[in-house]
Amino acid sequence: MPRIEDIFAERRSAKKGALMPFVVAGYPPVKNPAVKPRPMATSEVLAALDGAGASVIEVGFPFSDPIADGPVIAAAMHEALEAGVTPAGIFDDVASIRPFIKAGLVAMVSVSIAWRWAGGPRGFVAAAARAGFDGFIFPDAPLEESGELLGACRDAGCTASLLVAPTSPPERVAAIAGACTGFVYVLARTGITGQATPQGEVAGRVGEAVKLVRRSTDLPVAVGFGITSAQDVRAVVAPPPAGAGADAAIVGSVIVKRMGESASRGQDPSSAAAALVAELAGGL
Amino acid sequence: MTTAPAKPRLADNPTPQGRFGAFGGMYVPETLVAALTQLTSVYDQARADQKFWDDLRDLLRVYVGRPTALYPARQLSERARRLFRPQGGDAGGATIWFKREDLAHTGAHKINNTLGQALLAKRMGKKRIIAETGAGQHGVASATAAAHFGLKCDVYMGAEDARRQRLNVTRMTMLGARVIEVQDGSKTLKDATNAAMRDWMASVEHTHYIIGSVVGPHPFPMIVRDFQSIIGIESKAQFLRTIGKLPDAVVACVGGGSNAAGIFFPFIDDPAVRLIGVEAGGHGSAPGQHAAPLSHGSPGVLHGSLSYVLQDPAGQTAPVHSCSAGLDYPGVGPEHSFWKDSGRVSYTSVTDDEALDAFLLLARAEGIIPALETAHAVAHALRLAPTMSKDQHLLVNLSGRGDKDVEEAARLLKARDERSPT
């Protein structure tokens, strides 16, 4: 837990917002006509993003049936799975780079995957923590189904962030915020990942949601879904009335998409992701 | 009679948290929780409201044609006795009876659920419904309910299923629904369900998702079971009226498990009645060759609930196969998992070939062409009935008619003949 808390504390004291890029572990697969595709080393991506302005990096664990993800991330997950990515492989890869990077690492993982791990969710969280993950988001475990997961994260010394949606009523927002550790994840809109959130809505509607969360917790607030540009990042972290006044902006689909495009052009996806993250960090 | 289903002991599920024993629950992104909470409370109100059940009962009577017939399949019973008599003795063989859900409007039991849920959508003021469909029967039933109630309807269907159930795609379009073919993954029911859930994530404020089976997050498994329970409630009354006692065994096919839940649930606290669910055995028991999670799967989370599911050791959903699009699904309703583990219902599977044989046999023995899904239940009944005694009665849920399947069945039979010419 200390790493993520320290990172947000440092950003707050510098009066700066934080950028939280999201990547899909193992994507894009390394394709070489001579051999079978293999998952990309996520460690390379993490190293590249660490120096490019990412405070916390979300690592998405590929799942065959991600119901909250749009076409870009769902397709990336399927490609990574076909190339053979596994949770155990992700853990090994992340453990190899953890000592060399400063950024916080958050695992974004479906309860389905955690459930199947030998030793169940508790064993999964413990193994991820040993590999160097600092926190968890289980996007398909709402408050009602989070009890065991939250306990496992606490015992492993990791943070657990639940989602707040535009459809969550105020009393529920308070309960969700109260159950989070590390930071609270506010969804900028309904729908799936990878669809733009109109900038006008960020300062207004999303700002209201951030304010509502702040009423029940001092934890940092991160906003994600539909954040695609440096301007969007600016709108998320700028103080009201110009922005939503959040602590961090989460950016996923555009980074995943850029990595896929660069790989298909024969370029290095890690550098492409780093360049995009540096550009996005310009909005902080 | 349609009334709020009575709640005896084993049937006193799920818990308010949507648990059937350890199974069930509500594993969905936060965005959907408010809609599921609203649906639970609207359903609770409707369930206690006699007018809701009166409206539904009238609709089922004058629009669907309920009650559906209970039919003694005497020729088929005799054929079963001749074909599958146990070696070393003739038990006499039970009489096979059909609960004729194939005679319900639109040709399957699915309409029982879609009309009930469309009434709930109206209560919630939602003007658009979405649905997933495998064989297309639930899609047709949803499109029909939408046409009846003046709702907008979009149906997600895997591209492979749209190919093998082309007739139902045309029917949905005729009924004014939009069919969205899903190109992801295996292009079948699982992928259509993912797509429908993603749509709902974005449209939840004005759209109701009519899940077609006893799967998904709470409260869907309970609601769909309750609306389908009319099948078992009528069957019980018809048996008591016709032969003065309950059947000795009830057999139904299980994909997600809605027709089975509907016919089993009213019998669940009658321990003398054996209940048997029949899964899709596909080409055999090897991984990827079947769609039988209760026979070969393990507990896991898929599409919002914890239940038996076919998955690999890393927790990814495994590929499945069945000749029947409606059974070609890696998961199953959580209440079936509960019934399996409690021992109240036994589950078995039959192969594609056995189902195809039963499909033809039933057509020729009784003049009824069943859905390929239903043919799985018939195939098991053919084997079970001859092991029972002559004074016993075996009820099969004849869950749907096979018009949608005739071309695919003809193709499969031709391919089989070419493989092994006789």
PDB file of N, CA and C in Angstrom, chain B residues 136-210:
ATOM      1  N   GLY B 136     -32.037 -18.676 -31.799  1.00  0.00           N
ATOM      2  CA  GLY B 136     -32.932 -17.688 -32.385  1.00  0.00           C
ATOM      3  C   GLY B 136     -34.325 -17.715 -31.790  1.00  0.00           C
ATOM      4  N   GLN B 137     -34.629 -18.744 -30.978  1.00  0.00           N
ATOM      5  CA  GLN B 137     -35.978 -18.827 -30.410  1.00  0.00           C
ATOM      6  C   GLN B 137     -36.225 -17.715 -29.399  1.00  0.00           C
ATOM      7  N   HIS B 138     -35.211 -17.440 -28.575  1.00  0.00           N
ATOM      8  CA  HIS B 138     -35.392 -16.346 -27.628  1.00  0.00           C
ATOM      9  C   HIS B 138     -35.438 -15.005 -28.356  1.00  0.00           C
ATOM     10  N   GLY B 139     -34.658 -14.885 -29.430  1.00  0.00           N
ATOM     11  CA  GLY B 139     -34.690 -13.658 -30.219  1.00  0.00           C
ATOM     12  C   GLY B 139     -36.063 -13.451 -30.843  1.00  0.00           C
ATOM     13  N   VAL B 140     -36.624 -14.518 -31.393  1.00  0.00           N
ATOM     14  CA  VAL B 140     -37.961 -14.425 -31.989  1.00  0.00           C
ATOM     15  C   VAL B 140     -38.999 -14.095 -30.916  1.00  0.00           C
ATOM     16  N   ALA B 141     -38.879 -14.737 -29.759  1.00  0.00           N
ATOM     17  CA  ALA B 141     -39.839 -14.483 -28.680  1.00  0.00           C
ATOM     18  C   ALA B 141     -39.714 -13.047 -28.168  1.00  0.00           C
ATOM     19  N   SER B 142     -38.484 -12.517 -28.144  1.00  0.00           N
ATOM     20  CA  SER B 142     -38.281 -11.129 -27.711  1.00  0.00           C
ATOM     21  C   SER B 142     -38.849 -10.166 -28.753  1.00  0.00           C
ATOM     22  N   ALA B 143     -38.570 -10.458 -30.026  1.00  0.00           N
ATOM     23  CA  ALA B 143     -39.086  -9.605 -31.108  1.00  0.00           C
ATOM     24  C   ALA B 143     -40.613  -9.619 -31.106  1.00  0.00           C
ATOM     25  N   THR B 144     -41.182 -10.774 -30.779  1.00  0.00           N
ATOM     26  CA  THR B 144     -42.639 -10.911 -30.731  1.00  0.00           C
ATOM     27  C   THR B 144     -43.225 -10.079 -29.586  1.00  0.00           C
ATOM     28  N   ALA B 145     -42.601 -10.203 -28.409  1.00  0.00           N
ATOM     29  CA  ALA B 145     -43.071  -9.422 -27.261  1.00  0.00           C
ATOM     30  C   ALA B 145     -42.944  -7.930 -27.546  1.00  0.00           C
ATOM     31  N   ALA B 146     -41.837  -7.552 -28.216  1.00  0.00           N
ATOM     32  CA  ALA B 146     -41.619  -6.138 -28.536  1.00  0.00           C
ATOM     33  C   ALA B 146     -42.699  -5.642 -29.486  1.00  0.00           C
ATOM     34  N   ALA B 147     -43.022  -6.468 -30.504  1.00  0.00           N
ATOM     35  CA  ALA B 147     -44.068  -6.078 -31.455  1.00  0.00           C
ATOM     36  C   ALA B 147     -45.395  -5.935 -30.719  1.00  0.00           C
ATOM     37  N   HIS B 148     -45.683  -6.892 -29.842  1.00  0.00           N
ATOM     38  CA  HIS B 148     -46.956  -6.873 -29.118  1.00  0.00           C
ATOM     39  C   HIS B 148     -47.103  -5.630 -28.251  1.00  0.00           C
ATOM     40  N   PHE B 149     -45.996  -5.250 -27.575  1.00  0.00           N
ATOM     41  CA  PHE B 149     -46.077  -4.134 -26.624  1.00  0.00           C
ATOM     42  C   PHE B 149     -45.596  -2.805 -27.202  1.00  0.00           C
ATOM     43  N   GLY B 150     -45.204  -2.802 -28.487  1.00  0.00           N
ATOM     44  CA  GLY B 150     -44.756  -1.547 -29.097  1.00  0.00           C
ATOM     45  C   GLY B 150     -43.416  -1.065 -28.576  1.00  0.00           C
ATOM     46  N   LEU B 151     -42.497  -2.005 -28.325  1.00  0.00           N
ATOM     47  CA  LEU B 151     -41.154  -1.640 -27.862  1.00  0.00           C
ATOM     48  C   LEU B 151     -40.162  -1.796 -29.006  1.00  0.00           C
ATOM     49  N   LYS B 152     -39.057  -1.041 -28.910  1.00  0.00           N
ATOM     50  CA  LYS B 152     -37.973  -1.201 -29.874  1.00  0.00           C
ATOM     51  C   LYS B 152     -37.143  -2.403 -29.443  1.00  0.00           C
ATOM     52  N   CYS B 153     -36.670  -3.189 -30.414  1.00  0.00           N
ATOM     53  CA  CYS B 153     -35.980  -4.431 -30.047  1.00  0.00           C
ATOM     54  C   CYS B 153     -34.734  -4.673 -30.895  1.00  0.00           C
ATOM     55  N   ASP B 154     -33.592  -4.845 -30.228  1.00  0.00           N
ATOM     56  CA  ASP B 154     -32.360  -5.240 -30.909  1.00  0.00           C
ATOM     57  C   ASP B 154     -31.917  -6.588 -30.365  1.00  0.00           C
ATOM     58  N   VAL B 155     -31.584  -7.507 -31.266  1.00  0.00           N
ATOM     59  CA  VAL B 155     -31.196  -8.855 -30.853  1.00  0.00           C
ATOM     60  C   VAL B 155     -29.770  -9.142 -31.294  1.00  0.00           C
ATOM     61  N   TYR B 156     -28.931  -9.555 -30.362  1.00  0.00           N
ATOM     62  CA  TYR B 156     -27.555  -9.943 -30.681  1.00  0.00           C
ATOM     63  C   TYR B 156     -27.494 -11.442 -30.927  1.00  0.00           C
ATOM     64  N   MET B 157     -26.857 -11.803 -32.039  1.00  0.00           N
ATOM     65  CA  MET B 157     -26.779 -13.214 -32.423  1.00  0.00           C
ATOM     66  C   MET B 157     -25.409 -13.487 -33.036  1.00  0.00           C
ATOM     67  N   GLY B 158     -24.756 -14.535 -32.578  1.00  0.00           N
ATOM     68  CA  GLY B 158     -23.465 -14.907 -33.148  1.00  0.00           C
ATOM     69  C   GLY B 158     -23.610 -15.190 -34.630  1.00  0.00           C
ATOM     70  N   ALA B 159     -22.590 -14.797 -35.420  1.00  0.00           N
ATOM     71  CA  ALA B 159     -22.684 -14.949 -36.871  1.00  0.00           C
ATOM     72  C   ALA B 159     -22.818 -16.425 -37.267  1.00  0.00           C
ATOM     73  N   GLU B 160     -22.148 -17.324 -36.534  1.00  0.00           N
ATOM     74  CA  GLU B 160     -22.260 -18.754 -36.831  1.00  0.00           C
ATOM     75  C   GLU B 160     -23.697 -19.237 -36.581  1.00  0.00           C
ATOM     76  N   ASP B 161     -24.301 -18.749 -35.490  1.00  0.00           N
ATOM     77  CA  ASP B 161     -25.690 -19.128 -35.199  1.00  0.00           C
ATOM     78  C   ASP B 161     -26.652 -18.544 -36.231  1.00  0.00           C
ATOM     79  N   ALA B 162     -26.363 -17.312 -36.665  1.00  0.00           N
ATOM     80  CA  ALA B 162     -27.226 -16.688 -37.680  1.00  0.00           C
ATOM     81  C   ALA B 162     -27.195 -17.520 -38.962  1.00  0.00           C
ATOM     82  N   ARG B 163     -26.034 -18.116 -39.240  1.00  0.00           N
ATOM     83  CA  ARG B 163     -25.929 -18.980 -40.419  1.00  0.00           C
ATOM     84  C   ARG B 163     -26.791 -20.235 -40.247  1.00  0.00           C
ATOM     85  N   ARG B 164     -26.622 -20.899 -39.070  1.00  0.00           N
ATOM     86  CA  ARG B 164     -27.304 -22.190 -38.950  1.00  0.00           C
ATOM     87  C   ARG B 164     -28.764 -22.069 -38.520  1.00  0.00           C
ATOM     88  N   GLN B 165     -29.212 -20.853 -38.190  1.00  0.00           N
ATOM     89  CA  GLN B 165     -30.614 -20.654 -37.825  1.00  0.00           C
ATOM     90  C   GLN B 165     -31.206 -19.506 -38.639  1.00  0.00           C
ATOM     91  N   ARG B 166     -30.949 -19.548 -39.947  1.00  0.00           N
ATOM     92  CA  ARG B 166     -31.309 -18.448 -40.836  1.00  0.00           C
ATOM     93  C   ARG B 166     -32.804 -18.120 -40.788  1.00  0.00           C
ATOM     94  N   LEU B 167     -33.640 -19.159 -40.671  1.00  0.00           N
ATOM     95  CA  LEU B 167     -35.089 -18.938 -40.641  1.00  0.00           C
ATOM     96  C   LEU B 167     -35.472 -17.971 -39.522  1.00  0.00           C
ATOM     97  N   ASN B 168     -34.857 -18.171 -38.349  1.00  0.00           N
ATOM     98  CA  ASN B 168     -35.210 -17.313 -37.222  1.00  0.00           C
ATOM     99  C   ASN B 168     -34.706 -15.878 -37.388  1.00  0.00           C
ATOM    100  N   VAL B 169     -33.589 -15.704 -38.115  1.00  0.00           N
ATOM    101  CA  VAL B 169     -33.114 -14.347 -38.404  1.00  0.00           C
ATOM    102  C   VAL B 169     -34.172 -13.627 -39.239  1.00  0.00           C
ATOM    103  N   THR B 170     -34.685 -14.331 -40.230  1.00  0.00           N
ATOM    104  CA  THR B 170     -35.723 -13.738 -41.084  1.00  0.00           C
ATOM    105  C   THR B 170     -36.979 -13.418 -40.270  1.00  0.00           C
ATOM    106  N   ARG B 171     -37.358 -14.348 -39.395  1.00  0.00           N
ATOM    107  CA  ARG B 171     -38.561 -14.101 -38.580  1.00  0.00           C
ATOM    108  C   ARG B 171     -38.390 -12.842 -37.727  1.00  0.00           C
ATOM    109  N   MET B 172     -37.228 -12.709 -37.090  1.00  0.00           N
ATOM    110  CA  MET B 172     -37.003 -11.533 -36.236  1.00  0.00           C
ATOM    111  C   MET B 172     -37.113 -10.250 -37.031  1.00  0.00           C
ATOM    112  N   THR B 173     -36.515 -10.265 -38.233  1.00  0.00           N
ATOM    113  CA  THR B 173     -36.549  -9.082 -39.083  1.00  0.00           C
ATOM    114  C   THR B 173     -37.984  -8.745 -39.477  1.00  0.00           C
ATOM    115  N   MET B 174     -38.753  -9.789 -39.836  1.00  0.00           N
ATOM    116  CA  MET B 174     -40.169  -9.598 -40.190  1.00  0.00           C
ATOM    117  C   MET B 174     -40.950  -8.975 -39.038  1.00  0.00           C
ATOM    118  N   LEU B 175     -40.562  -9.352 -37.816  1.00  0.00           N
ATOM    119  CA  LEU B 175     -41.276  -8.863 -36.630  1.00  0.00           C
ATOM    120  C   LEU B 175     -40.862  -7.436 -36.260  1.00  0.00           C
ATOM    121  N   GLY B 176     -39.913  -6.879 -37.024  1.00  0.00           N
ATOM    122  CA  GLY B 176     -39.538  -5.483 -36.796  1.00  0.00           C
ATOM    123  C   GLY B 176     -38.333  -5.305 -35.907  1.00  0.00           C
ATOM    124  N   ALA B 177     -37.680  -6.402 -35.520  1.00  0.00           N
ATOM    125  CA  ALA B 177     -36.485  -6.275 -34.687  1.00  0.00           C
ATOM    126  C   ALA B 177     -35.266  -6.087 -35.579  1.00  0.00           C
ATOM    127  N   ARG B 178     -34.192  -5.566 -34.975  1.00  0.00           N
ATOM    128  CA  ARG B 178     -32.926  -5.473 -35.681  1.00  0.00           C
ATOM    129  C   ARG B 178     -32.041  -6.606 -35.165  1.00  0.00           C
ATOM    130  N   VAL B 179     -31.501  -7.406 -36.070  1.00  0.00           N
ATOM    131  CA  VAL B 179     -30.610  -8.493 -35.673  1.00  0.00           C
ATOM    132  C   VAL B 179     -29.178  -8.039 -35.885  1.00  0.00           C
ATOM    133  N   ILE B 180     -28.400  -8.027 -34.809  1.00  0.00           N
ATOM    134  CA  ILE B 180     -27.001  -7.597 -34.904  1.00  0.00           C
ATOM    135  C   ILE B 180     -26.126  -8.843 -34.824  1.00  0.00           C
ATOM    136  N   GLU B 181     -25.481  -9.163 -35.950  1.00  0.00           N
ATOM    137  CA  GLU B 181     -24.650 -10.372 -35.967  1.00  0.00           C
ATOM    138  C   GLU B 181     -23.308 -10.087 -35.302  1.00  0.00           C
ATOM    139  N   VAL B 182     -22.911 -10.967 -34.382  1.00  0.00           N
ATOM    140  CA  VAL B 182     -21.706 -10.766 -33.585  1.00  0.00           C
ATOM    141  C   VAL B 182     -20.575 -11.596 -34.184  1.00  0.00           C
ATOM    142  N   GLN B 183     -19.465 -10.901 -34.495  1.00  0.00           N
ATOM    143  CA  GLN B 183     -18.343 -11.566 -35.177  1.00  0.00           C
ATOM    144  C   GLN B 183     -17.221 -11.957 -34.213  1.00  0.00           C
ATOM    145  N   ASP B 184     -17.397 -11.713 -32.904  1.00  0.00           N
ATOM    146  CA  ASP B 184     -16.319 -11.982 -31.947  1.00  0.00           C
ATOM    147  C   ASP B 184     -16.234 -13.461 -31.609  1.00  0.00           C
ATOM    148  N   GLY B 185     -15.024 -13.866 -31.214  1.00  0.00           N
ATOM    149  CA  GLY B 185     -14.799 -15.177 -30.610  1.00  0.00           C
ATOM    150  C   GLY B 185     -15.335 -16.311 -31.460  1.00  0.00           C
ATOM    151  N   SER B 186     -16.145 -17.176 -30.822  1.00  0.00           N
ATOM    152  CA  SER B 186     -16.657 -18.344 -31.515  1.00  0.00           C
ATOM    153  C   SER B 186     -17.915 -18.014 -32.328  1.00  0.00           C
ATOM    154  N   LYS B 187     -18.339 -16.733 -32.273  1.00  0.00           N
ATOM    155  CA  LYS B 187     -19.508 -16.268 -33.034  1.00  0.00           C
ATOM    156  C   LYS B 187     -20.763 -17.040 -32.665  1.00  0.00           C
ATOM    157  N   THR B 188     -20.872 -17.433 -31.366  1.00  0.00           N
ATOM    158  CA  THR B 188     -22.060 -18.167 -30.922  1.00  0.00           C
ATOM    159  C   THR B 188     -22.660 -17.491 -29.691  1.00  0.00           C
ATOM    160  N   LEU B 189     -23.467 -18.233 -28.935  1.00  0.00           N
ATOM    161  CA  LEU B 189     -24.291 -17.659 -27.877  1.00  0.00           C
ATOM    162  C   LEU B 189     -23.489 -16.892 -26.821  1.00  0.00           C
ATOM    163  N   LYS B 190     -22.332 -17.417 -26.428  1.00  0.00           N
ATOM    164  CA  LYS B 190     -21.508 -16.739 -25.424  1.00  0.00           C
ATOM    165  C   LYS B 190     -21.127 -15.343 -25.902  1.00  0.00           C
ATOM    166  N   ASP B 191     -20.744 -15.236 -27.165  1.00  0.00           N
ATOM    167  CA  ASP B 191     -20.288 -13.966 -27.704  1.00  0.00           C
ATOM    168  C   ASP B 191     -21.458 -12.998 -27.887  1.00  0.00           C
ATOM    169  N   ALA B 192     -22.629 -13.550 -28.237  1.00  0.00           N
ATOM    170  CA  ALA B 192     -23.833 -12.726 -28.346  1.00  0.00           C
ATOM    171  C   ALA B 192     -24.195 -12.163 -26.972  1.00  0.00           C
ATOM    172  N   THR B 193     -24.024 -12.975 -25.934  1.00  0.00           N
ATOM    173  CA  THR B 193     -24.328 -12.517 -24.574  1.00  0.00           C
ATOM    174  C   THR B 193     -23.362 -11.404 -24.156  1.00  0.00           C
ATOM    175  N   ASN B 194     -22.068 -11.559 -24.448  1.00  0.00           N
ATOM    176  CA  ASN B 194     -21.104 -10.483 -24.169  1.00  0.00           C
ATOM    177  C   ASN B 194     -21.548  -9.187 -24.844  1.00  0.00           C
ATOM    178  N   ALA B 195     -21.919  -9.305 -26.112  1.00  0.00           N
ATOM    179  CA  ALA B 195     -22.283  -8.112 -26.881  1.00  0.00           C
ATOM    180  C   ALA B 195     -23.525  -7.443 -26.299  1.00  0.00           C
ATOM    181  N   ALA B 196     -24.502  -8.254 -25.891  1.00  0.00           N
ATOM    182  CA  ALA B 196     -25.720  -7.685 -25.309  1.00  0.00           C
ATOM    183  C   ALA B 196     -25.397  -6.978 -23.990  1.00  0.00           C
ATOM    184  N   MET B 197     -24.509  -7.588 -23.184  1.00  0.00           N
ATOM    185  CA  MET B 197     -24.140  -6.954 -21.917  1.00  0.00           C
ATOM    186  C   MET B 197     -23.421  -5.628 -22.159  1.00  0.00           C
ATOM    187  N   ARG B 198     -22.571  -5.574 -23.197  1.00  0.00           N
ATOM    188  CA  ARG B 198     -21.866  -4.331 -23.515  1.00  0.00           C
ATOM    189  C   ARG B 198     -22.852  -3.257 -23.964  1.00  0.00           C
ATOM    190  N   ASP B 199     -23.826  -3.650 -24.761  1.00  0.00           N
ATOM    191  CA  ASP B 199     -24.868  -2.696 -25.165  1.00  0.00           C
ATOM    192  C   ASP B 199     -25.552  -2.144 -23.920  1.00  0.00           C
ATOM    193  N   TRP B 200     -25.893  -3.057 -23.006  1.00  0.00           N
ATOM    194  CA  TRP B 200     -26.641  -2.654 -21.803  1.00  0.00           C
ATOM    195  C   TRP B 200     -25.816  -1.719 -20.923  1.00  0.00           C
ATOM    196  N   MET B 201     -24.484  -1.908 -20.916  1.00  0.00           N
ATOM    197  CA  MET B 201     -23.605  -1.024 -20.142  1.00  0.00           C
ATOM    198  C   MET B 201     -23.789   0.431 -20.570  1.00  0.00           C
ATOM    199  N   ALA B 202     -24.069   0.627 -21.862  1.00  0.00           N
ATOM    200  CA  ALA B 202     -24.187   1.989 -22.391  1.00  0.00           C
ATOM    201  C   ALA B 202     -25.629   2.478 -22.410  1.00  0.00           C
ATOM    202  N   SER B 203     -26.588   1.554 -22.424  1.00  0.00           N
ATOM    203  CA  SER B 203     -27.982   1.951 -22.687  1.00  0.00           C
ATOM    204  C   SER B 203     -28.890   1.723 -21.492  1.00  0.00           C
ATOM    205  N   VAL B 204     -28.276   1.365 -20.358  1.00  0.00           N
ATOM    206  CA  VAL B 204     -29.016   0.844 -19.212  1.00  0.00           C
ATOM    207  C   VAL B 204     -30.121   1.788 -18.727  1.00  0.00           C
ATOM    208  N   GLU B 205     -29.938   3.088 -18.979  1.00  0.00           N
ATOM    209  CA  GLU B 205     -30.930   4.014 -18.419  1.00  0.00           C
ATOM    210  C   GLU B 205     -32.289   3.950 -19.125  1.00  0.00           C
ATOM    211  N   HIS B 206     -32.299   3.511 -20.383  1.00  0.00           N
ATOM    212  CA  HIS B 206     -33.593   3.455 -21.070  1.00  0.00           C
ATOM    213  C   HIS B 206     -33.885   2.085 -21.697  1.00  0.00           C
ATOM    214  N   THR B 207     -33.004   1.122 -21.461  1.00  0.00           N
ATOM    215  CA  THR B 207     -33.156  -0.184 -22.106  1.00  0.00           C
ATOM    216  C   THR B 207     -33.256  -1.293 -21.060  1.00  0.00           C
ATOM    217  N   HIS B 208     -34.141  -2.264 -21.316  1.00  0.00           N
ATOM    218  CA  HIS B 208     -34.176  -3.465 -20.482  1.00  0.00           C
ATOM    219  C   HIS B 208     -33.569  -4.626 -21.261  1.00  0.00           C
ATOM    220  N   TYR B 209     -32.693  -5.346 -20.591  1.00  0.00           N
ATOM    221  CA  TYR B 209     -32.069  -6.518 -21.210  1.00  0.00           C
ATOM    222  C   TYR B 209     -32.884  -7.750 -20.810  1.00  0.00           C
ATOM    223  N   ILE B 210     -33.547  -8.366 -21.792  1.00  0.00           N
ATOM    224  CA  ILE B 210     -34.306  -9.585 -21.526  1.00  0.00           C
ATOM    225  C   ILE B 210     -33.368 -10.771 -21.717  1.00  0.00           C
TER     226      ILE B 210
END
